[in-house]
Tab-separated table of C-alpha atoms and ligand atoms in Angstrom:
chain	number	residue	atom	x	y	z
Z	1	MET	CA	0.153	-0.139	0.063
Z	2	THR	CA	1.701	3.123	-0.514
Z	3	PRO	CA	1.472	5.535	2.183
Z	4	PRO	CA	-0.638	9.498	1.160
Z	5	SER	CA	2.061	11.527	-0.641
Z	6	VAL	CA	3.412	14.690	2.009
Z	7	SER	CA	5.653	17.007	0.430
Z	8	SER	CA	7.068	19.734	1.779
Z	9	ASP	CA	7.727	22.063	-1.437
Z	10	PRO	CA	5.795	24.930	-1.130
Z	11	PRO	CA	2.595	25.238	-3.484
Z	12	VAL	CA	2.879	26.211	-7.226
Z	13	ALA	CA	0.617	28.937	-8.197
Z	14	ALA	CA	-1.740	27.254	-10.548
Z	15	PRO	CA	-1.013	27.904	-14.016
Z	16	VAL	CA	-2.616	31.931	-15.895
Z	17	LEU	CA	-1.831	30.361	-18.561
Z	18	THR	CA	-2.145	27.072	-20.436
Z	19	VAL	CA	-1.003	26.293	-24.279
Z	20	SER	CA	-0.712	22.633	-25.282
Z	21	GLY	CA	-0.035	21.463	-28.620
Z	22	ALA	CA	-1.219	24.759	-30.175
Z	23	VAL	CA	-1.404	23.947	-34.400
Z	24	HIS	CA	-2.669	26.875	-36.975
Z	25	ALA	CA	-2.769	26.589	-40.877
Z	26	TYR	CA	-3.515	30.147	-42.713
Z	27	GLY	CA	-5.717	29.347	-45.697
Z	28	GLY	CA	-3.519	25.740	-45.542
Z	29	LYS	CA	0.075	27.239	-44.605
Z	30	PRO	CA	0.809	26.158	-41.582
Z	31	VAL	CA	2.495	28.799	-38.609
Z	32	LEU	CA	2.168	27.075	-35.425
Z	33	ARG	CA	3.098	23.226	-35.559
Z	34	GLY	CA	1.862	22.560	-31.712
Z	35	VAL	CA	3.287	24.639	-29.189
Z	36	ASP	CA	3.407	24.800	-25.600
Z	37	LEU	CA	3.852	26.582	-22.604
Z	38	VAL	CA	2.929	27.288	-19.808
Z	39	LEU	CA	3.118	31.127	-17.777
Z	40	HIS	CA	3.149	31.447	-13.979
Z	41	PRO	CA	1.700	34.065	-11.849
Z	42	GLY	CA	5.086	36.758	-11.338
Z	43	GLU	CA	6.214	36.053	-14.026
Z	44	ILE	CA	7.647	37.670	-18.233
Z	45	TYR	CA	8.031	35.499	-20.662
Z	46	ALA	CA	9.663	36.300	-23.790
Z	47	LEU	CA	9.321	34.913	-26.974
Z	48	LEU	CA	11.404	35.546	-29.127
Z	49	GLY	CA	11.785	34.811	-32.847
Z	50	PRO	CA	12.578	36.187	-36.561
Z	51	ASN	CA	9.641	37.599	-38.595
Z	52	GLY	CA	7.047	35.596	-39.627
Z	53	ALA	CA	7.772	33.017	-37.217
Z	54	GLY	CA	4.387	33.018	-35.087
Z	55	LYS	CA	4.669	34.688	-32.387
Z	56	THR	CA	1.643	37.183	-33.041
Z	57	THR	CA	-0.862	33.787	-33.971
Z	58	LEU	CA	0.185	32.965	-31.325
Z	59	ILE	CA	-0.916	35.750	-28.802
Z	60	ARG	CA	-3.783	35.522	-31.156
Z	61	ALA	CA	-5.486	32.481	-30.116
Z	62	ILE	CA	-4.372	33.042	-26.627
Z	63	CYS	CA	-6.249	35.939	-26.411
Z	64	GLY	CA	-9.488	33.574	-27.731
Z	65	ARG	CA	-9.148	36.305	-31.749
Z	66	ILE	CA	-8.743	32.331	-33.506
Z	67	ARG	CA	-9.029	28.930	-32.943
Z	68	PRO	CA	-6.751	27.424	-32.812
Z	69	ASP	CA	-7.215	23.894	-35.419
Z	70	GLU	CA	-6.136	21.568	-33.056
Z	71	GLY	CA	-4.727	21.698	-28.786
Z	72	VAL	CA	-5.589	23.685	-26.533
Z	73	VAL	CA	-5.594	27.688	-24.486
Z	74	LEU	CA	-6.613	27.938	-20.858
Z	75	LEU	CA	-6.191	30.988	-19.807
Z	76	LYS	CA	-6.550	29.786	-15.964
Z	77	GLY	CA	-8.167	26.836	-16.704
Z	78	LEU	CA	-10.888	27.920	-19.085
Z	79	ASP	CA	-11.037	28.353	-22.379
Z	80	PRO	CA	-11.423	31.967	-24.296
Z	81	THR	CA	-12.496	30.562	-27.000
Z	82	ARG	CA	-16.156	29.057	-25.518
Z	83	VAL	CA	-15.870	30.680	-21.972
Z	84	ALA	CA	-16.479	35.004	-22.668
Z	85	GLY	CA	-15.666	35.417	-19.168
Z	86	ALA	CA	-12.291	33.864	-19.383
Z	87	ARG	CA	-11.207	36.622	-21.229
Z	88	SER	CA	-11.316	38.601	-18.211
Z	89	GLY	CA	-8.083	37.783	-16.917
Z	90	LEU	CA	-6.199	39.098	-19.658
Z	91	GLY	CA	-5.269	43.090	-21.050
Z	92	LEU	CA	-2.796	42.979	-24.512
Z	93	VAL	CA	-1.195	45.981	-25.896
Z	94	PRO	CA	-1.214	45.075	-29.208
Z	95	GLN	CA	1.347	46.132	-31.898
Z	96	GLU	CA	0.662	48.780	-32.747
Z	97	ILE	CA	-1.010	51.609	-30.822
Z	98	ALA	CA	-4.551	51.040	-30.287
Z	99	LEU	CA	-5.653	54.097	-28.082
Z	100	TYR	CA	-8.366	56.498	-29.249
Z	101	PRO	CA	-5.600	59.595	-30.739
Z	102	ASN	CA	-8.124	62.450	-29.678
Z	103	LEU	CA	-8.768	61.785	-26.269
Z	104	THR	CA	-6.317	62.370	-23.530
Z	105	VAL	CA	-4.687	59.281	-21.139
Z	106	VAL	CA	-7.034	59.626	-18.477
Z	107	GLU	CA	-10.547	59.409	-21.144
Z	108	ASN	CA	-9.139	56.266	-22.791
Z	109	VAL	CA	-7.918	54.519	-19.373
Z	110	GLN	CA	-11.855	55.452	-19.065
Z	111	THR	CA	-13.677	54.750	-22.258
Z	112	PHE	CA	-11.119	50.665	-21.823
Z	113	ALA	CA	-12.278	50.244	-18.317
Z	114	ALA	CA	-16.081	50.867	-19.274
Z	115	LEU	CA	-15.656	48.183	-21.753
Z	116	ALA	CA	-14.214	45.571	-19.591
Z	117	ASP	CA	-16.622	46.372	-16.891
Z	118	VAL	CA	-15.279	47.172	-14.540
Z	119	PRO	CA	-17.713	48.688	-11.797
Z	120	ARG	CA	-19.100	52.418	-12.506
Z	121	ALA	CA	-18.127	52.860	-8.144
Z	122	GLY	CA	-14.502	51.425	-8.317
Z	123	LEU	CA	-14.261	53.282	-11.789
Z	124	PRO	CA	-11.783	56.252	-10.249
Z	125	ALA	CA	-9.757	54.543	-8.209
Z	126	ALA	CA	-8.794	51.521	-10.625
Z	127	VAL	CA	-8.164	54.292	-13.780
Z	128	ARG	CA	-5.891	55.878	-11.192
Z	129	ARG	CA	-3.886	52.682	-10.101
Z	130	ALA	CA	-3.765	52.373	-13.629
Z	131	LEU	CA	-2.172	55.504	-14.393
Z	132	GLU	CA	0.210	55.351	-11.416
Z	133	LEU	CA	1.229	52.169	-11.660
Z	134	THR	CA	2.700	52.352	-15.431
Z	135	ARG	CA	3.463	55.921	-14.750
Z	136	THR	CA	2.060	58.382	-17.130
Z	137	ILE	CA	0.034	59.881	-14.545
Z	138	ASP	CA	1.681	62.856	-15.411
Z	139	ARG	CA	-0.187	63.340	-19.146
Z	140	ALA	CA	-3.458	62.502	-18.039
Z	141	HIS	CA	-4.887	65.369	-19.572
Z	142	VAL	CA	-3.288	65.700	-22.763
Z	143	PRO	CA	-4.239	63.693	-26.132
Z	144	ILE	CA	-2.558	60.685	-26.808
Z	145	LYS	CA	-2.049	61.870	-30.541
Z	146	HIS	CA	0.531	64.119	-28.388
Z	147	LEU	CA	2.449	61.833	-26.455
Z	148	SER	CA	5.982	60.508	-27.471
Z	149	GLY	CA	6.567	56.646	-28.233
Z	150	GLY	CA	6.843	55.602	-24.412
Z	151	TYR	CA	4.005	57.105	-23.156
Z	152	LYS	CA	1.976	56.474	-25.660
Z	153	ARG	CA	2.801	53.135	-25.075
Z	154	ARG	CA	2.930	52.931	-21.273
Z	155	ALA	CA	-0.766	54.575	-21.664
Z	156	ASN	CA	-1.342	51.431	-23.224
Z	157	ILE	CA	-0.407	49.316	-20.995
Z	158	ALA	CA	-2.829	51.441	-18.653
Z	159	ALA	CA	-5.894	50.842	-20.701
Z	160	ALA	CA	-4.824	46.833	-20.831
Z	161	ILE	CA	-4.593	46.858	-16.551
Z	162	VAL	CA	-7.674	48.829	-15.385
Z	163	HIS	CA	-9.588	45.569	-15.046
Z	164	GLU	CA	-6.557	44.504	-12.987
Z	165	PRO	CA	-5.892	41.045	-15.392
Z	166	GLY	CA	-3.394	38.266	-13.777
Z	167	LEU	CA	-1.741	37.706	-17.403
Z	168	LEU	CA	-0.894	41.158	-19.477
Z	169	ILE	CA	0.103	39.990	-23.116
Z	170	LEU	CA	2.716	43.519	-24.681
Z	171	ASP	CA	3.096	41.802	-29.119
Z	172	GLU	CA	6.986	44.246	-29.567
Z	173	PRO	CA	6.364	46.855	-27.123
Z	174	THR	CA	9.689	48.679	-27.543
Z	175	VAL	CA	9.013	49.348	-31.329
Z	176	GLY	CA	8.724	52.805	-32.035
Z	177	VAL	CA	9.998	54.170	-28.368
Z	178	ASP	CA	13.672	55.043	-28.010
Z	179	LEU	CA	16.195	53.946	-25.354
Z	180	ASP	CA	15.427	56.074	-22.678
Z	181	ALA	CA	11.410	55.244	-22.316
Z	182	ARG	CA	11.924	52.480	-23.476
Z	183	GLU	CA	13.617	51.839	-20.047
Z	184	ALA	CA	10.717	52.850	-18.181
Z	185	VAL	CA	8.736	50.580	-20.020
Z	186	ASP	CA	11.103	48.355	-18.460
Z	187	ALA	CA	10.558	49.880	-15.653
Z	188	VAL	CA	6.409	49.152	-15.714
Z	189	ILE	CA	6.941	46.079	-16.840
Z	190	ARG	CA	9.429	44.570	-13.576
Z	191	GLY	CA	6.474	46.629	-11.455
Z	192	LEU	CA	3.775	44.649	-12.736
Z	193	ARG	CA	5.423	41.185	-11.793
Z	194	ASP	CA	6.233	42.183	-8.832
Z	195	LEU	CA	2.669	42.795	-8.247
Z	196	GLY	CA	2.403	39.123	-9.465
Z	197	VAL	CA	1.137	39.720	-13.011
Z	198	ALA	CA	2.222	37.575	-15.458
Z	199	VAL	CA	3.980	38.863	-18.132
Z	200	LEU	CA	4.210	37.513	-21.677
Z	201	MET	CA	5.751	39.542	-24.546
Z	202	THR	CA	7.350	39.093	-27.888
Z	203	THR	CA	10.270	41.459	-28.341
Z	204	HIS	CA	13.442	41.984	-31.347
Z	205	ASP	CA	14.957	43.373	-28.685
Z	206	LEU	CA	17.309	41.035	-27.153
Z	207	ASP	CA	19.163	42.930	-24.875
Z	208	GLN	CA	15.869	43.960	-23.436
Z	209	ALA	CA	15.254	40.523	-23.420
Z	210	GLY	CA	18.094	39.524	-21.338
Z	211	ALA	CA	17.601	41.823	-19.258
Z	212	LEU	CA	13.707	41.166	-18.211
Z	213	ALA	CA	12.568	38.557	-19.008
Z	214	ASP	CA	12.639	35.192	-15.795
Z	215	ARG	CA	11.922	32.760	-18.874
Z	216	VAL	CA	12.246	33.437	-23.068
Z	217	GLY	CA	11.141	31.139	-25.790
Z	218	PHE	CA	12.546	30.864	-29.161
Z	219	LEU	CA	10.020	30.590	-31.830
Z	220	ARG	CA	10.790	29.222	-35.554
Z	221	GLU	CA	8.301	28.010	-37.954
Z	222	GLY	CA	5.836	27.678	-35.407
Z	223	ARG	CA	8.059	25.305	-33.652
Z	224	LEU	CA	9.097	26.944	-29.983
Z	225	VAL	CA	12.589	24.825	-30.293
Z	226	LEU	CA	13.826	26.563	-27.460
Z	227	GLU	CA	12.976	27.441	-23.808
Z	228	GLY	CA	13.993	28.487	-20.581
Z	229	GLU	CA	16.108	31.084	-17.904
Z	230	PRO	CA	17.979	33.200	-19.997
Z	231	HIS	CA	21.325	32.696	-18.384
Z	232	ALA	CA	21.902	29.336	-17.886
Z	233	LEU	CA	20.522	28.841	-22.064
Z	234	ILE	CA	23.801	31.137	-22.522
Z	235	ALA	CA	26.038	29.052	-19.722
Z	236	GLU	CA	24.380	25.649	-21.300
Z	237	ALA	CA	25.006	26.894	-24.989
Z	238	PHE	CA	28.275	28.060	-24.673
Z	239	GLY	CA	30.268	27.475	-21.981
Z	240	GLU	CA	33.488	29.308	-21.420
Z	241	ARG	CA	33.601	30.396	-24.620
Z	242	MET	CA	33.296	33.926	-24.930
Z	243	GLU	CA	32.302	36.411	-27.370
Z	244	VAL	CA	34.862	38.670	-29.366
Z	245	GLN	CA	33.583	41.852	-30.808
Z	246	VAL	CA	35.522	44.018	-33.609
Z	247	HIS	CA	34.755	47.591	-33.708
Z	248	LEU	CA	36.428	48.759	-37.314
Z	249	ALA	CA	36.386	52.454	-38.101
Z	250	HIS	CA	35.417	52.312	-41.654
Z	251	GLU	CA	32.874	50.598	-43.467
Z	252	VAL	CA	34.696	47.501	-45.601
Z	253	ASP	CA	35.045	46.486	-49.229
Z	254	ALA	CA	34.620	42.451	-50.206
Z	255	ALA	CA	38.234	42.155	-50.033
Z	256	GLY	CA	37.882	43.121	-46.155
Z	257	GLU	CA	35.113	41.449	-46.089
Z	258	GLY	CA	36.366	37.934	-46.878
Z	259	ARG	CA	39.815	39.285	-44.086
Z	260	LEU	CA	37.278	39.186	-40.984
Z	261	ALA	CA	35.588	36.341	-42.341
Z	262	ALA	CA	39.002	34.027	-43.170
Z	263	GLU	CA	39.616	35.138	-39.021
Z	264	GLY	CA	35.397	33.278	-38.480
Z	265	LEU	CA	34.190	36.773	-37.340
Z	266	GLU	CA	30.667	37.425	-38.220
Z	267	ARG	CA	28.754	40.274	-39.923
Z	268	THR	CA	26.499	41.638	-36.860
Z	269	SER	CA	23.158	43.765	-37.276
Z	270	ARG	CA	25.615	46.810	-38.056
Z	271	SER	CA	28.467	46.627	-40.940
Z	272	THR	CA	31.073	47.911	-38.965
Z	273	VAL	CA	30.603	45.547	-36.292
Z	274	TRP	CA	31.607	41.499	-36.169
Z	275	THR	CA	31.857	39.372	-33.676
Z	276	ARG	CA	32.943	35.449	-33.295
Z	277	LEU	CA	33.492	33.176	-30.248
Z	278	ASP	CA	36.307	32.608	-28.649
Z	279	ALA	CA	36.581	29.982	-25.803
Z	280	ASP	CA	40.766	31.812	-25.512
Z	281	GLY	CA	38.727	35.674	-25.748
Z	282	TYR	CA	41.138	37.819	-24.480
Z	283	ALA	CA	44.355	36.022	-26.257
Z	284	ALA	CA	42.582	35.581	-29.234
Z	285	ALA	CA	41.277	39.523	-29.400
Z	286	ALA	CA	45.633	40.230	-29.007
Z	287	LYS	CA	46.268	38.157	-31.932
Z	288	LEU	CA	42.958	38.988	-34.315
Z	289	ASP	CA	43.815	43.062	-33.483
Z	290	LYS	CA	47.614	42.551	-35.213
Z	291	GLY	CA	46.722	40.875	-37.704
Z	292	LEU	CA	43.976	43.125	-38.926
Z	293	ARG	CA	46.310	45.721	-38.262
Z	294	GLU	CA	48.434	44.176	-39.964
Z	295	ALA	CA	46.111	43.433	-43.215
Z	296	GLY	CA	45.272	47.038	-42.899
Z	297	LEU	CA	41.582	46.749	-40.670
Z	298	THR	CA	42.298	49.123	-38.520
Z	299	PRO	CA	39.276	47.587	-35.118
Z	300	HIS	CA	38.453	50.801	-34.422
Z	301	GLU	CA	37.921	48.567	-30.969
Z	302	ILE	CA	37.666	44.899	-29.919
Z	303	ARG	CA	35.345	44.374	-27.192
Z	304	VAL	CA	36.007	40.445	-25.175
Z	305	ARG	CA	32.207	39.659	-23.124
Z	306	GLU	CA	30.159	36.993	-22.061
Z	307	PRO	CA	27.871	36.076	-24.823
Z	308	SER	CA	24.234	37.546	-25.161
Z	309	LEU	CA	21.054	36.413	-25.951
Z	310	ALA	CA	22.226	38.165	-29.141
Z	311	ASN	CA	25.239	35.266	-29.758
Z	312	LEU	CA	21.949	32.558	-29.102
Z	313	PHE	CA	19.250	34.011	-31.125
Z	314	SER	CA	22.241	33.441	-34.212
Z	315	LEU	CA	22.886	29.819	-33.495
Z	316	VAL	CA	19.226	29.299	-32.788
Z	317	ALA	CA	18.158	30.934	-36.213
Z	318	ASP	CA	20.631	29.532	-38.321
Z	319	ARG	CA	20.204	26.199	-36.780
Z	320	LYS	CA	24.010	25.444	-35.389
Z	321	LEU	CA	21.567	24.456	-31.946
Z	322	ALA	CA	18.053	23.129	-31.419
Z	323	ALA	CA	17.425	21.957	-34.703
F	1	LIG	N1	-4.083	37.073	-40.919
F	1	LIG	C1	-3.353	35.825	-41.152
F	1	LIG	N2	-3.883	35.473	-42.932
F	1	LIG	C2	-2.941	34.377	-44.020
F	1	LIG	N3	-2.403	34.420	-42.721
F	1	LIG	C3	-1.113	35.947	-42.080
F	1	LIG	C4	-2.091	35.921	-41.188
F	1	LIG	N4	-1.682	36.619	-40.114
F	1	LIG	C5	-0.027	36.428	-40.449
F	1	LIG	N5	-0.139	35.075	-41.377
F	1	LIG	C6	0.754	34.275	-42.068
F	1	LIG	O1	1.923	33.938	-40.324
F	1	LIG	C7	2.993	33.743	-40.292
F	1	LIG	C8	3.163	34.159	-39.098
F	1	LIG	O2	2.861	35.016	-38.848
F	1	LIG	P1	2.792	36.053	-37.707
F	1	LIG	O3	2.440	35.047	-36.382
F	1	LIG	O4	2.231	37.739	-38.052
F	1	LIG	O5	4.109	36.254	-37.419
F	1	LIG	P2	5.269	37.129	-36.605
F	1	LIG	O6	4.503	37.677	-34.982
F	1	LIG	O7	6.444	35.663	-35.477
F	1	LIG	O8	6.562	38.136	-36.853
F	1	LIG	C9	3.728	34.575	-41.628
F	1	LIG	O9	4.362	34.180	-42.613
F	1	LIG	C10	2.840	35.685	-41.473
F	1	LIG	O10	2.328	35.874	-43.335
F	2	LIG	MG1	4.149	40.400	-34.928
């Protein structure tokens, strides 16, 4: 006879979101090919992947805007395509700002609160809380169309959280937001996470994902091919290797590019920055510096640093990892 199981582990909170085996095709073209995803309260999950990988489609399925061809989406155990109330626990900040441009921040948030059935008596307090949490209170009475990109994005977050959802979804929250404003958006997202909100975001900004996410998942061609805590994934993929980054003073011609490639360097998104992974980073940097100078390719700077999510992303995208 088995004794009753006794566990000393702390209780794990029920998932806010469970996606299992989600499959979806648009007109016969498969876009999601079996996605599993579980989110718990108080965690930030960044969904990464190249354009067209299916990130927005997955979000639409989670929000109940499309019903997956196969598999299920559960919001706190309820199917949003069958149970209308299931969506009340969800706030969505779409990629394109979805606010009334002529209305002020506070008017927008009031409108969204009414749409989300926030009880009238609680409305002023709910609106105020949303503005405070998103640090938009100093622009409360400014029409949306007069706000900067960062404020617009935060005002959109305010509209999405006014009914206090347990799950906040942001699709590309930093598109059209400059660097300083991005940090303000990040701070708002962290603040919500600390209140126990589960955050699911998609982003192209790997630095943002690395700094913000408790977990990341790489979506490639409709499959989640790699998932985990950013530092653990990086350590597992790269071990002792370091990234050696060569910053060139000038653009180089085809011959120069050939020379850089011969050193095992790969071009990054910036034409003057080339990168390579090396177990012996500092010695490699010194050798590279000498070699490139001799070839007339004066490096402006050579940096040796821990590999980042961007390095991991290239491996995954190039199918050198998680094939
Ligand atoms: N409404 C639609 N009808 C037909 N194809 C679509 C539709 N929405 C997206 N797609 C296609 O599905 C694929 C995944 O798109 P999407 O989910 O938007 O990717 P991501 O957000 O990762 O860039 C793309 O090839 C895109 O062209
Ligand atoms: Mg998208």
